[in-house]
């Protein structure tokens, strides 16, 4: 009963969360000139959220999460170009395809160490990227899949060059998936995922079906990543080999380093900080923006996330030590 109360308390919404999401939904219209980057932030945040489910809550390290992102992007683009241009239908189909791919790939991560999983997940992404490159009659190859035209959202809202509709669409999808992920990780099922993350052998000893739990978490995360890829293709009208690139998965790790793992808002906050820094620094120094982001990450790791946002604590230990010595 006590554990149930703890789960219910963890899943309860706070007032500041409601204000945060209300501000996010209003931001494309209040900050119309920045709607395009708001759309990018929402998509990357959903992508990071999907990785946090398996990394932060299950303890599964993956460097090939871009495979599901890319599969969702190409599925949504091909569906819109050749079958039906409705965004919601394409999003649903992309999620289903990415989920099926995740269920298939979950077999490959059942055994082995973290290093083995890194190599296996990375290999899946490389295989899909090469397939997309070779099947140029379908995917456009290195030139990308062009000529993707999306229909109006809900039959009324057109995707314009300003990106307001696209940003609102992405934020709503992000919010829905955030609510579902929050429900998942704060459920008894989510409790078993945390037990597997903390000690897999002990989880097996108390009767938790570790293999099936990992497979389900990996499959759910793949579906969410596929939705993020679909949003990118739908809101940009383009899909290229870049969606399968290694840097997509590597950037996710950076986002979770910045925002923190095992906390659903970590991916969202990491996406906001990373994309805003990338946009601001690259506008000042296009050649060396990666240097400054790298320097920021080094400082973040050395100082610590909590102390970095509270600079008045940086020298607290030293001051206390000096006071004690004087006494």
PDB file of C-alpha atoms in Angstrom:
ATOM      1  CA  UNK A   1       0.000   0.000   0.000  1.00  0.00           C
ATOM      2  CA  UNK A   2       2.865   2.328   0.878  1.00  0.00           C
ATOM      3  CA  UNK A   3       4.530   1.705  -2.493  1.00  0.00           C
ATOM      4  CA  UNK A   4       1.254   2.384  -4.264  1.00  0.00           C
ATOM      5  CA  UNK A   5       0.921   5.722  -2.487  1.00  0.00           C
ATOM      6  CA  UNK A   6       4.461   6.626  -3.478  1.00  0.00           C
ATOM      7  CA  UNK A   7       3.702   5.870  -7.141  1.00  0.00           C
ATOM      8  CA  UNK A   8       0.510   7.924  -7.022  1.00  0.00           C
ATOM      9  CA  UNK A   9       2.344  10.820  -5.407  1.00  0.00           C
ATOM     10  CA  UNK A  10       5.125  10.686  -8.001  1.00  0.00           C
ATOM     11  CA  UNK A  11       2.568  10.746 -10.818  1.00  0.00           C
ATOM     12  CA  UNK A  12       0.618  13.692  -9.426  1.00  0.00           C
ATOM     13  CA  UNK A  13       0.835  16.897 -11.439  1.00  0.00           C
ATOM     14  CA  UNK A  14       2.249  20.047  -9.839  1.00  0.00           C
ATOM     15  CA  UNK A  15       0.985  23.540 -10.541  1.00  0.00           C
ATOM     16  CA  UNK A  16       4.239  24.635 -12.145  1.00  0.00           C
ATOM     17  CA  UNK A  17       4.046  21.758 -14.625  1.00  0.00           C
ATOM     18  CA  UNK A  18       0.664  22.928 -15.868  1.00  0.00           C
ATOM     19  CA  UNK A  19       2.022  26.460 -16.301  1.00  0.00           C
ATOM     20  CA  UNK A  20       5.056  25.101 -18.115  1.00  0.00           C
ATOM     21  CA  UNK A  21       3.012  23.157 -20.661  1.00  0.00           C
ATOM     22  CA  UNK A  22       0.552  26.014 -21.127  1.00  0.00           C
ATOM     23  CA  UNK A  23       3.468  28.326 -21.897  1.00  0.00           C
ATOM     24  CA  UNK A  24       4.896  25.740 -24.299  1.00  0.00           C
ATOM     25  CA  UNK A  25       1.601  25.483 -26.202  1.00  0.00           C
ATOM     26  CA  UNK A  26       1.316  29.265 -26.434  1.00  0.00           C
ATOM     27  CA  UNK A  27       4.953  29.838 -27.417  1.00  0.00           C
ATOM     28  CA  UNK A  28       4.565  29.284 -31.212  1.00  0.00           C
ATOM     29  CA  UNK A  29       1.976  32.066 -31.312  1.00  0.00           C
ATOM     30  CA  UNK A  30       3.558  34.416 -28.771  1.00  0.00           C
ATOM     31  CA  UNK A  31       7.015  33.948 -30.296  1.00  0.00           C
ATOM     32  CA  UNK A  32       5.966  33.558 -33.916  1.00  0.00           C
ATOM     33  CA  UNK A  33       9.363  34.496 -35.333  1.00  0.00           C
ATOM     34  CA  UNK A  34      10.940  31.592 -33.418  1.00  0.00           C
ATOM     35  CA  UNK A  35       8.287  28.968 -34.235  1.00  0.00           C
ATOM     36  CA  UNK A  36      10.659  26.932 -36.386  1.00  0.00           C
ATOM     37  CA  UNK A  37      13.219  26.422 -33.633  1.00  0.00           C
ATOM     38  CA  UNK A  38      10.405  25.736 -31.145  1.00  0.00           C
ATOM     39  CA  UNK A  39       9.289  22.966 -33.492  1.00  0.00           C
ATOM     40  CA  UNK A  40      12.827  21.536 -33.559  1.00  0.00           C
ATOM     41  CA  UNK A  41      13.035  21.640 -29.771  1.00  0.00           C
ATOM     42  CA  UNK A  42       9.729  19.761 -29.399  1.00  0.00           C
ATOM     43  CA  UNK A  43      10.830  17.048 -31.837  1.00  0.00           C
ATOM     44  CA  UNK A  44      14.246  16.599 -30.218  1.00  0.00           C
ATOM     45  CA  UNK A  45      12.625  16.577 -26.767  1.00  0.00           C
ATOM     46  CA  UNK A  46      10.321  13.726 -27.812  1.00  0.00           C
ATOM     47  CA  UNK A  47      13.317  11.867 -29.222  1.00  0.00           C
ATOM     48  CA  UNK A  48      15.227  12.331 -25.950  1.00  0.00           C
ATOM     49  CA  UNK A  49      12.166  11.300 -23.943  1.00  0.00           C
ATOM     50  CA  UNK A  50      12.073   8.002 -25.816  1.00  0.00           C
ATOM     51  CA  UNK A  51      15.720   7.274 -25.015  1.00  0.00           C
ATOM     52  CA  UNK A  52      15.268   8.176 -21.351  1.00  0.00           C
ATOM     53  CA  UNK A  53      12.649   5.434 -21.000  1.00  0.00           C
ATOM     54  CA  UNK A  54      15.245   2.766 -21.770  1.00  0.00           C
ATOM     55  CA  UNK A  55      18.373   4.487 -20.460  1.00  0.00           C
ATOM     56  CA  UNK A  56      17.174   6.335 -17.384  1.00  0.00           C
ATOM     57  CA  UNK A  57      14.501   3.893 -16.242  1.00  0.00           C
ATOM     58  CA  UNK A  58      15.682   0.520 -17.575  1.00  0.00           C
ATOM     59  CA  UNK A  59      19.445   0.990 -17.736  1.00  0.00           C
ATOM     60  CA  UNK A  60      19.802  -0.039 -21.383  1.00  0.00           C
ATOM     61  CA  UNK A  61      22.455   1.961 -23.222  1.00  0.00           C
ATOM     62  CA  UNK A  62      21.828   2.522 -26.933  1.00  0.00           C
ATOM     63  CA  UNK A  63      23.811   4.265 -29.652  1.00  0.00           C
ATOM     64  CA  UNK A  64      21.445   3.236 -32.431  1.00  0.00           C
ATOM     65  CA  UNK A  65      18.253   4.971 -31.367  1.00  0.00           C
ATOM     66  CA  UNK A  66      18.434   6.965 -34.584  1.00  0.00           C
ATOM     67  CA  UNK A  67      17.377   3.775 -36.412  1.00  0.00           C
ATOM     68  CA  UNK A  68      13.821   4.166 -35.110  1.00  0.00           C
ATOM     69  CA  UNK A  69      13.883   7.918 -35.620  1.00  0.00           C
ATOM     70  CA  UNK A  70      14.901   7.436 -39.250  1.00  0.00           C
ATOM     71  CA  UNK A  71      12.411   4.646 -39.826  1.00  0.00           C
ATOM     72  CA  UNK A  72       9.614   6.880 -38.570  1.00  0.00           C
ATOM     73  CA  UNK A  73      10.764   9.763 -40.776  1.00  0.00           C
ATOM     74  CA  UNK A  74      10.924   7.710 -43.979  1.00  0.00           C
ATOM     75  CA  UNK A  75       7.677   5.889 -43.212  1.00  0.00           C
ATOM     76  CA  UNK A  76       5.764   9.132 -42.687  1.00  0.00           C
ATOM     77  CA  UNK A  77       7.303  10.727 -45.786  1.00  0.00           C
ATOM     78  CA  UNK A  78       6.596   7.728 -48.039  1.00  0.00           C
ATOM     79  CA  UNK A  79       3.072   7.375 -46.661  1.00  0.00           C
ATOM     80  CA  UNK A  80       2.303  11.039 -47.371  1.00  0.00           C
ATOM     81  CA  UNK A  81       3.833  10.955 -50.837  1.00  0.00           C
ATOM     82  CA  UNK A  82       2.383   7.702 -52.160  1.00  0.00           C
ATOM     83  CA  UNK A  83      -0.672   6.825 -50.051  1.00  0.00           C
ATOM     84  CA  UNK A  84      -2.381   9.520 -48.006  1.00  0.00           C
ATOM     85  CA  UNK A  85      -1.110  12.977 -46.972  1.00  0.00           C
ATOM     86  CA  UNK A  86      -3.024  13.271 -43.689  1.00  0.00           C
ATOM     87  CA  UNK A  87      -0.499  14.070 -40.900  1.00  0.00           C
ATOM     88  CA  UNK A  88      -2.223  12.143 -38.108  1.00  0.00           C
ATOM     89  CA  UNK A  89      -2.628   9.023 -40.241  1.00  0.00           C
ATOM     90  CA  UNK A  90       1.029   9.200 -41.251  1.00  0.00           C
ATOM     91  CA  UNK A  91       2.072   9.692 -37.629  1.00  0.00           C
ATOM     92  CA  UNK A  92       0.114   6.612 -36.553  1.00  0.00           C
ATOM     93  CA  UNK A  93       1.566   4.467 -39.352  1.00  0.00           C
ATOM     94  CA  UNK A  94       5.113   5.640 -38.575  1.00  0.00           C
ATOM     95  CA  UNK A  95       4.624   4.809 -34.897  1.00  0.00           C
ATOM     96  CA  UNK A  96       3.369   1.311 -35.730  1.00  0.00           C
ATOM     97  CA  UNK A  97       6.269   0.596 -38.113  1.00  0.00           C
ATOM     98  CA  UNK A  98       8.874   1.894 -35.643  1.00  0.00           C
ATOM     99  CA  UNK A  99       7.254  -0.110 -32.838  1.00  0.00           C
ATOM    100  CA  UNK A 100       7.418  -3.300 -34.886  1.00  0.00           C
ATOM    101  CA  UNK A 101      11.061  -2.594 -35.687  1.00  0.00           C
ATOM    102  CA  UNK A 102      11.712  -2.020 -31.982  1.00  0.00           C
ATOM    103  CA  UNK A 103      10.046  -5.307 -31.085  1.00  0.00           C
ATOM    104  CA  UNK A 104      12.260  -7.091 -33.608  1.00  0.00           C
ATOM    105  CA  UNK A 105      15.425  -5.352 -32.424  1.00  0.00           C
ATOM    106  CA  UNK A 106      14.614  -5.966 -28.766  1.00  0.00           C
ATOM    107  CA  UNK A 107      15.661  -9.576 -29.333  1.00  0.00           C
ATOM    108  CA  UNK A 108      19.223  -8.425 -29.981  1.00  0.00           C
ATOM    109  CA  UNK A 109      19.654  -6.640 -26.636  1.00  0.00           C
ATOM    110  CA  UNK A 110      18.452  -9.413 -24.356  1.00  0.00           C
ATOM    111  CA  UNK A 111      21.951 -10.713 -23.682  1.00  0.00           C
ATOM    112  CA  UNK A 112      25.432  -9.369 -23.347  1.00  0.00           C
ATOM    113  CA  UNK A 113      27.059  -6.442 -21.608  1.00  0.00           C
ATOM    114  CA  UNK A 114      26.518  -2.737 -22.167  1.00  0.00           C
ATOM    115  CA  UNK A 115      29.356  -2.700 -24.709  1.00  0.00           C
ATOM    116  CA  UNK A 116      27.661  -5.479 -26.673  1.00  0.00           C
ATOM    117  CA  UNK A 117      24.383  -3.557 -26.721  1.00  0.00           C
ATOM    118  CA  UNK A 118      26.165  -0.430 -27.878  1.00  0.00           C
ATOM    119  CA  UNK A 119      27.633  -2.249 -30.851  1.00  0.00           C
ATOM    120  CA  UNK A 120      24.425  -4.085 -31.724  1.00  0.00           C
ATOM    121  CA  UNK A 121      22.218  -0.982 -31.582  1.00  0.00           C
ATOM    122  CA  UNK A 122      24.761   1.022 -33.544  1.00  0.00           C
ATOM    123  CA  UNK A 123      24.899  -1.726 -36.167  1.00  0.00           C
ATOM    124  CA  UNK A 124      21.133  -1.669 -36.676  1.00  0.00           C
ATOM    125  CA  UNK A 125      21.253   2.050 -37.434  1.00  0.00           C
ATOM    126  CA  UNK A 126      24.107   1.627 -39.909  1.00  0.00           C
ATOM    127  CA  UNK A 127      22.270  -1.196 -41.706  1.00  0.00           C
ATOM    128  CA  UNK A 128      19.120   0.883 -42.124  1.00  0.00           C
ATOM    129  CA  UNK A 129      21.090   3.893 -43.336  1.00  0.00           C
ATOM    130  CA  UNK A 130      22.798   1.785 -45.995  1.00  0.00           C
ATOM    131  CA  UNK A 131      19.477   0.288 -47.070  1.00  0.00           C
ATOM    132  CA  UNK A 132      17.989   3.764 -47.428  1.00  0.00           C
ATOM    133  CA  UNK A 133      21.010   4.740 -49.511  1.00  0.00           C
ATOM    134  CA  UNK A 134      20.854   1.736 -51.827  1.00  0.00           C
ATOM    135  CA  UNK A 135      17.079   1.736 -52.343  1.00  0.00           C
ATOM    136  CA  UNK A 136      17.257   5.066 -54.155  1.00  0.00           C
ATOM    137  CA  UNK A 137      14.261   4.200 -56.364  1.00  0.00           C
ATOM    138  CA  UNK A 138      12.139   4.345 -53.207  1.00  0.00           C
ATOM    139  CA  UNK A 139      13.947   6.614 -50.770  1.00  0.00           C
ATOM    140  CA  UNK A 140      15.780   8.956 -53.128  1.00  0.00           C
ATOM    141  CA  UNK A 141      19.153   7.680 -51.939  1.00  0.00           C
ATOM    142  CA  UNK A 142      21.731  10.306 -51.049  1.00  0.00           C
ATOM    143  CA  UNK A 143      19.506  13.053 -52.482  1.00  0.00           C
ATOM    144  CA  UNK A 144      16.789  12.333 -49.954  1.00  0.00           C
ATOM    145  CA  UNK A 145      13.064  11.842 -50.401  1.00  0.00           C
ATOM    146  CA  UNK A 146      11.730  15.015 -51.946  1.00  0.00           C
ATOM    147  CA  UNK A 147       8.300  16.203 -53.034  1.00  0.00           C
ATOM    148  CA  UNK A 148       6.600  15.346 -49.734  1.00  0.00           C
ATOM    149  CA  UNK A 149       3.480  17.499 -49.390  1.00  0.00           C
ATOM    150  CA  UNK A 150       1.420  17.229 -46.232  1.00  0.00           C
ATOM    151  CA  UNK A 151      -2.303  17.834 -46.093  1.00  0.00           C
ATOM    152  CA  UNK A 152      -3.853  20.255 -43.586  1.00  0.00           C
ATOM    153  CA  UNK A 153      -3.858  19.170 -39.963  1.00  0.00           C
ATOM    154  CA  UNK A 154      -7.353  18.035 -38.928  1.00  0.00           C
ATOM    155  CA  UNK A 155      -8.445  19.141 -42.381  1.00  0.00           C
ATOM    156  CA  UNK A 156      -8.221  22.819 -41.403  1.00  0.00           C
ATOM    157  CA  UNK A 157      -4.752  23.951 -40.375  1.00  0.00           C
ATOM    158  CA  UNK A 158      -2.219  24.282 -43.165  1.00  0.00           C
ATOM    159  CA  UNK A 159       1.516  23.870 -42.609  1.00  0.00           C
ATOM    160  CA  UNK A 160       2.926  27.297 -43.468  1.00  0.00           C
ATOM    161  CA  UNK A 161       6.449  28.678 -43.806  1.00  0.00           C
ATOM    162  CA  UNK A 162       6.241  30.385 -40.429  1.00  0.00           C
ATOM    163  CA  UNK A 163       6.014  27.035 -38.655  1.00  0.00           C
ATOM    164  CA  UNK A 164       3.322  27.955 -36.125  1.00  0.00           C
ATOM    165  CA  UNK A 165       1.052  25.033 -37.016  1.00  0.00           C
ATOM    166  CA  UNK A 166       4.019  22.657 -37.160  1.00  0.00           C
ATOM    167  CA  UNK A 167       5.323  23.777 -33.760  1.00  0.00           C
ATOM    168  CA  UNK A 168       1.901  23.501 -32.114  1.00  0.00           C
ATOM    169  CA  UNK A 169       1.406  20.059 -33.659  1.00  0.00           C
ATOM    170  CA  UNK A 170       4.786  18.833 -32.382  1.00  0.00           C
ATOM    171  CA  UNK A 171       4.236  20.243 -28.886  1.00  0.00           C
ATOM    172  CA  UNK A 172       0.822  18.579 -28.599  1.00  0.00           C
ATOM    173  CA  UNK A 173       2.288  15.214 -29.654  1.00  0.00           C
ATOM    174  CA  UNK A 174       5.168  15.717 -27.198  1.00  0.00           C
ATOM    175  CA  UNK A 175       2.720  16.468 -24.387  1.00  0.00           C
ATOM    176  CA  UNK A 176       0.570  13.409 -25.136  1.00  0.00           C
ATOM    177  CA  UNK A 177       3.621  11.136 -25.195  1.00  0.00           C
ATOM    178  CA  UNK A 178       4.978  12.761 -22.034  1.00  0.00           C
ATOM    179  CA  UNK A 179       1.708  12.021 -20.227  1.00  0.00           C
ATOM    180  CA  UNK A 180       1.784   8.401 -21.403  1.00  0.00           C
ATOM    181  CA  UNK A 181       5.458   7.988 -20.460  1.00  0.00           C
ATOM    182  CA  UNK A 182       4.800   9.519 -17.052  1.00  0.00           C
ATOM    183  CA  UNK A 183       1.943   7.106 -16.528  1.00  0.00           C
ATOM    184  CA  UNK A 184       4.181   4.212 -17.566  1.00  0.00           C
ATOM    185  CA  UNK A 185       7.193   4.968 -15.356  1.00  0.00           C
ATOM    186  CA  UNK A 186       5.024   5.738 -12.300  1.00  0.00           C
ATOM    187  CA  UNK A 187       3.089   2.481 -12.590  1.00  0.00           C
ATOM    188  CA  UNK A 188       3.979  -0.892 -11.041  1.00  0.00           C
ATOM    189  CA  UNK A 189       5.423  -1.793 -14.455  1.00  0.00           C
ATOM    190  CA  UNK A 190       7.699   1.245 -14.219  1.00  0.00           C
ATOM    191  CA  UNK A 191       8.725   0.119 -10.749  1.00  0.00           C
ATOM    192  CA  UNK A 192       9.921  -3.182 -12.185  1.00  0.00           C
ATOM    193  CA  UNK A 193      11.930  -1.293 -14.821  1.00  0.00           C
ATOM    194  CA  UNK A 194      13.710   0.650 -12.088  1.00  0.00           C
ATOM    195  CA  UNK A 195      14.409  -2.581 -10.227  1.00  0.00           C
ATOM    196  CA  UNK A 196      15.985  -4.024 -13.389  1.00  0.00           C
ATOM    197  CA  UNK A 197      18.056  -0.868 -13.807  1.00  0.00           C
ATOM    198  CA  UNK A 198      19.341  -0.986 -10.233  1.00  0.00           C
ATOM    199  CA  UNK A 199      20.105  -4.710 -10.020  1.00  0.00           C
ATOM    200  CA  UNK A 200      19.081  -7.132 -12.748  1.00  0.00           C
ATOM    201  CA  UNK A 201      20.060 -10.270 -10.841  1.00  0.00           C
ATOM    202  CA  UNK A 202      18.087  -9.246  -7.780  1.00  0.00           C
ATOM    203  CA  UNK A 203      15.099  -8.410  -9.983  1.00  0.00           C
ATOM    204  CA  UNK A 204      15.245 -11.907 -11.468  1.00  0.00           C
ATOM    205  CA  UNK A 205      15.531 -13.400  -7.999  1.00  0.00           C
ATOM    206  CA  UNK A 206      12.275 -11.809  -6.823  1.00  0.00           C
ATOM    207  CA  UNK A 207      10.400 -13.047  -9.881  1.00  0.00           C
ATOM    208  CA  UNK A 208      10.404 -10.087 -12.251  1.00  0.00           C
ATOM    209  CA  UNK A 209      10.374 -11.278 -15.903  1.00  0.00           C
ATOM    210  CA  UNK A 210      13.423  -9.241 -16.859  1.00  0.00           C
ATOM    211  CA  UNK A 211      13.573 -10.288 -20.512  1.00  0.00           C
ATOM    212  CA  UNK A 212       9.981  -9.404 -21.320  1.00  0.00           C
ATOM    213  CA  UNK A 213      10.151  -6.140 -19.370  1.00  0.00           C
ATOM    214  CA  UNK A 214      13.233  -4.999 -21.297  1.00  0.00           C
ATOM    215  CA  UNK A 215      11.607  -5.983 -24.590  1.00  0.00           C
ATOM    216  CA  UNK A 216       8.438  -4.009 -23.811  1.00  0.00           C
ATOM    217  CA  UNK A 217      10.366  -0.901 -22.690  1.00  0.00           C
ATOM    218  CA  UNK A 218      12.593  -1.016 -25.763  1.00  0.00           C
ATOM    219  CA  UNK A 219       9.594  -1.453 -28.049  1.00  0.00           C
ATOM    220  CA  UNK A 220       7.685   1.453 -26.495  1.00  0.00           C
ATOM    221  CA  UNK A 221      10.748   3.692 -26.733  1.00  0.00           C
ATOM    222  CA  UNK A 222      11.195   2.748 -30.387  1.00  0.00           C
ATOM    223  CA  UNK A 223       7.615   3.751 -31.155  1.00  0.00           C
ATOM    224  CA  UNK A 224       8.096   7.149 -29.496  1.00  0.00           C
ATOM    225  CA  UNK A 225      11.352   7.707 -31.402  1.00  0.00           C
ATOM    226  CA  UNK A 226       9.544   6.822 -34.639  1.00  0.00           C
ATOM    227  CA  UNK A 227       6.929   9.453 -33.863  1.00  0.00           C
ATOM    228  CA  UNK A 228       9.681  12.046 -33.409  1.00  0.00           C
ATOM    229  CA  UNK A 229      11.121  11.123 -36.808  1.00  0.00           C
ATOM    230  CA  UNK A 230       7.673  11.312 -38.381  1.00  0.00           C
ATOM    231  CA  UNK A 231       7.168  14.804 -36.969  1.00  0.00           C
ATOM    232  CA  UNK A 232      10.460  15.916 -38.490  1.00  0.00           C
ATOM    233  CA  UNK A 233       9.556  14.591 -41.935  1.00  0.00           C
ATOM    234  CA  UNK A 234       6.022  15.969 -41.817  1.00  0.00           C
ATOM    235  CA  UNK A 235       6.947  19.451 -40.624  1.00  0.00           C
ATOM    236  CA  UNK A 236       9.907  19.844 -43.008  1.00  0.00           C
ATOM    237  CA  UNK A 237       8.488  17.941 -46.015  1.00  0.00           C
ATOM    238  CA  UNK A 238      11.773  16.105 -46.458  1.00  0.00           C
ATOM    239  CA  UNK A 239      13.561  12.932 -45.332  1.00  0.00           C
ATOM    240  CA  UNK A 240      17.232  12.206 -45.949  1.00  0.00           C
ATOM    241  CA  UNK A 241      19.968   9.830 -44.827  1.00  0.00           C
ATOM    242  CA  UNK A 242      20.833  12.332 -42.116  1.00  0.00           C
ATOM    243  CA  UNK A 243      18.034  10.941 -39.947  1.00  0.00           C
ATOM    244  CA  UNK A 244      20.007   7.696 -39.557  1.00  0.00           C
ATOM    245  CA  UNK A 245      23.348   9.364 -38.827  1.00  0.00           C
ATOM    246  CA  UNK A 246      25.303   8.479 -35.700  1.00  0.00           C
ATOM    247  CA  UNK A 247      25.273  12.087 -34.495  1.00  0.00           C
ATOM    248  CA  UNK A 248      21.517  11.819 -33.943  1.00  0.00           C
ATOM    249  CA  UNK A 249      22.054   9.183 -31.262  1.00  0.00           C
ATOM    250  CA  UNK A 250      25.139  10.933 -29.897  1.00  0.00           C
ATOM    251  CA  UNK A 251      23.257  14.223 -29.533  1.00  0.00           C
ATOM    252  CA  UNK A 252      20.624  12.406 -27.473  1.00  0.00           C
ATOM    253  CA  UNK A 253      23.302  11.368 -24.999  1.00  0.00           C
ATOM    254  CA  UNK A 254      24.378  15.010 -24.736  1.00  0.00           C
ATOM    255  CA  UNK A 255      20.795  16.107 -24.112  1.00  0.00           C
ATOM    256  CA  UNK A 256      20.397  13.619 -21.284  1.00  0.00           C
ATOM    257  CA  UNK A 257      23.773  14.606 -19.818  1.00  0.00           C
ATOM    258  CA  UNK A 258      22.568  18.207 -19.750  1.00  0.00           C
ATOM    259  CA  UNK A 259      19.055  17.523 -18.475  1.00  0.00           C
ATOM    260  CA  UNK A 260      19.626  14.343 -16.484  1.00  0.00           C
ATOM    261  CA  UNK A 261      18.456  10.747 -16.869  1.00  0.00           C
ATOM    262  CA  UNK A 262      15.723   8.985 -14.960  1.00  0.00           C
ATOM    263  CA  UNK A 263      13.685  12.215 -14.973  1.00  0.00           C
ATOM    264  CA  UNK A 264      11.277  12.729 -17.845  1.00  0.00           C
ATOM    265  CA  UNK A 265      11.829  16.458 -17.852  1.00  0.00           C
ATOM    266  CA  UNK A 266      15.537  15.834 -18.307  1.00  0.00           C
ATOM    267  CA  UNK A 267      15.168  15.219 -22.038  1.00  0.00           C
ATOM    268  CA  UNK A 268      12.875  18.234 -22.430  1.00  0.00           C
ATOM    269  CA  UNK A 269      15.182  20.577 -20.537  1.00  0.00           C
ATOM    270  CA  UNK A 270      18.238  19.164 -22.288  1.00  0.00           C
ATOM    271  CA  UNK A 271      16.616  19.747 -25.683  1.00  0.00           C
ATOM    272  CA  UNK A 272      15.773  23.351 -24.813  1.00  0.00           C
ATOM    273  CA  UNK A 273      19.268  24.160 -23.547  1.00  0.00           C
ATOM    274  CA  UNK A 274      21.105  22.330 -26.330  1.00  0.00           C
ATOM    275  CA  UNK A 275      19.079  23.697 -29.247  1.00  0.00           C
ATOM    276  CA  UNK A 276      19.096  27.268 -27.943  1.00  0.00           C
ATOM    277  CA  UNK A 277      22.844  27.115 -27.342  1.00  0.00           C
ATOM    278  CA  UNK A 278      23.398  25.604 -30.774  1.00  0.00           C
ATOM    279  CA  UNK A 279      21.299  28.267 -32.468  1.00  0.00           C
ATOM    280  CA  UNK A 280      22.825  31.165 -30.532  1.00  0.00           C
ATOM    281  CA  UNK A 281      26.470  30.116 -30.655  1.00  0.00           C
ATOM    282  CA  UNK A 282      26.366  29.043 -34.315  1.00  0.00           C
ATOM    283  CA  UNK A 283      24.970  32.474 -35.224  1.00  0.00           C
ATOM    284  CA  UNK A 284      28.016  34.075 -33.600  1.00  0.00           C
ATOM    285  CA  UNK A 285      30.737  31.632 -34.620  1.00  0.00           C
ATOM    286  CA  UNK A 286      29.529  29.103 -37.216  1.00  0.00           C
ATOM    287  CA  UNK A 287      32.896  27.318 -37.398  1.00  0.00           C
ATOM    288  CA  UNK A 288      33.528  26.794 -33.675  1.00  0.00           C
ATOM    289  CA  UNK A 289      30.133  26.392 -32.062  1.00  0.00           C
ATOM    290  CA  UNK A 290      30.905  22.753 -31.205  1.00  0.00           C
ATOM    291  CA  UNK A 291      33.945  23.906 -29.219  1.00  0.00           C
ATOM    292  CA  UNK A 292      31.817  26.067 -26.929  1.00  0.00           C
ATOM    293  CA  UNK A 293      29.180  23.378 -26.434  1.00  0.00           C
ATOM    294  CA  UNK A 294      31.971  20.912 -25.655  1.00  0.00           C
ATOM    295  CA  UNK A 295      33.425  23.354 -23.120  1.00  0.00           C
ATOM    296  CA  UNK A 296      29.985  23.750 -21.556  1.00  0.00           C
ATOM    297  CA  UNK A 297      29.657  19.972 -21.194  1.00  0.00           C
ATOM    298  CA  UNK A 298      33.089  19.725 -19.552  1.00  0.00           C
ATOM    299  CA  UNK A 299      32.154  22.440 -17.043  1.00  0.00           C
ATOM    300  CA  UNK A 300      28.778  20.767 -16.456  1.00  0.00           C
ATOM    301  CA  UNK A 301      30.419  17.434 -15.625  1.00  0.00           C
ATOM    302  CA  UNK A 302      33.126  18.970 -13.419  1.00  0.00           C
ATOM    303  CA  UNK A 303      30.882  21.363 -11.501  1.00  0.00           C
ATOM    304  CA  UNK A 304      27.697  19.296 -11.477  1.00  0.00           C
ATOM    305  CA  UNK A 305      24.246  20.116 -12.807  1.00  0.00           C
ATOM    306  CA  UNK A 306      22.765  21.308  -9.510  1.00  0.00           C
ATOM    307  CA  UNK A 307      25.739  23.472  -8.611  1.00  0.00           C
ATOM    308  CA  UNK A 308      25.974  24.917 -12.126  1.00  0.00           C
ATOM    309  CA  UNK A 309      22.527  26.485 -11.868  1.00  0.00           C
ATOM    310  CA  UNK A 310      23.409  27.792  -8.397  1.00  0.00           C
ATOM    311  CA  UNK A 311      26.758  29.564  -8.835  1.00  0.00           C
ATOM    312  CA  UNK A 312      26.676  30.954  -5.287  1.00  0.00           C
ATOM    313  CA  UNK A 313      27.446  27.408  -4.063  1.00  0.00           C
ATOM    314  CA  UNK A 314      30.576  26.946  -6.152  1.00  0.00           C
ATOM    315  CA  UNK A 315      32.926  28.151  -3.449  1.00  0.00           C
ATOM    316  CA  UNK A 316      30.854  27.167  -0.448  1.00  0.00           C
ATOM    317  CA  UNK A 317      33.019  24.224   0.553  1.00  0.00           C
ATOM    318  CA  UNK A 318      36.197  26.293   0.295  1.00  0.00           C
ATOM    319  CA  UNK A 319      34.739  29.137   2.370  1.00  0.00           C
ATOM    320  CA  UNK A 320      33.515  26.716   5.012  1.00  0.00           C
ATOM    321  CA  UNK A 321      36.938  25.108   5.170  1.00  0.00           C
ATOM    322  CA  UNK A 322      38.600  28.470   5.666  1.00  0.00           C
ATOM    323  CA  UNK A 323      36.148  29.427   8.400  1.00  0.00           C
ATOM    324  CA  UNK A 324      36.801  26.175  10.210  1.00  0.00           C
ATOM    325  CA  UNK A 325      40.552  26.684  10.006  1.00  0.00           C
ATOM    326  CA  UNK A 326      40.301  30.203  11.437  1.00  0.00           C
ATOM    327  CA  UNK A 327      38.219  28.956  14.321  1.00  0.00           C
TER     328      UNK A 327
END
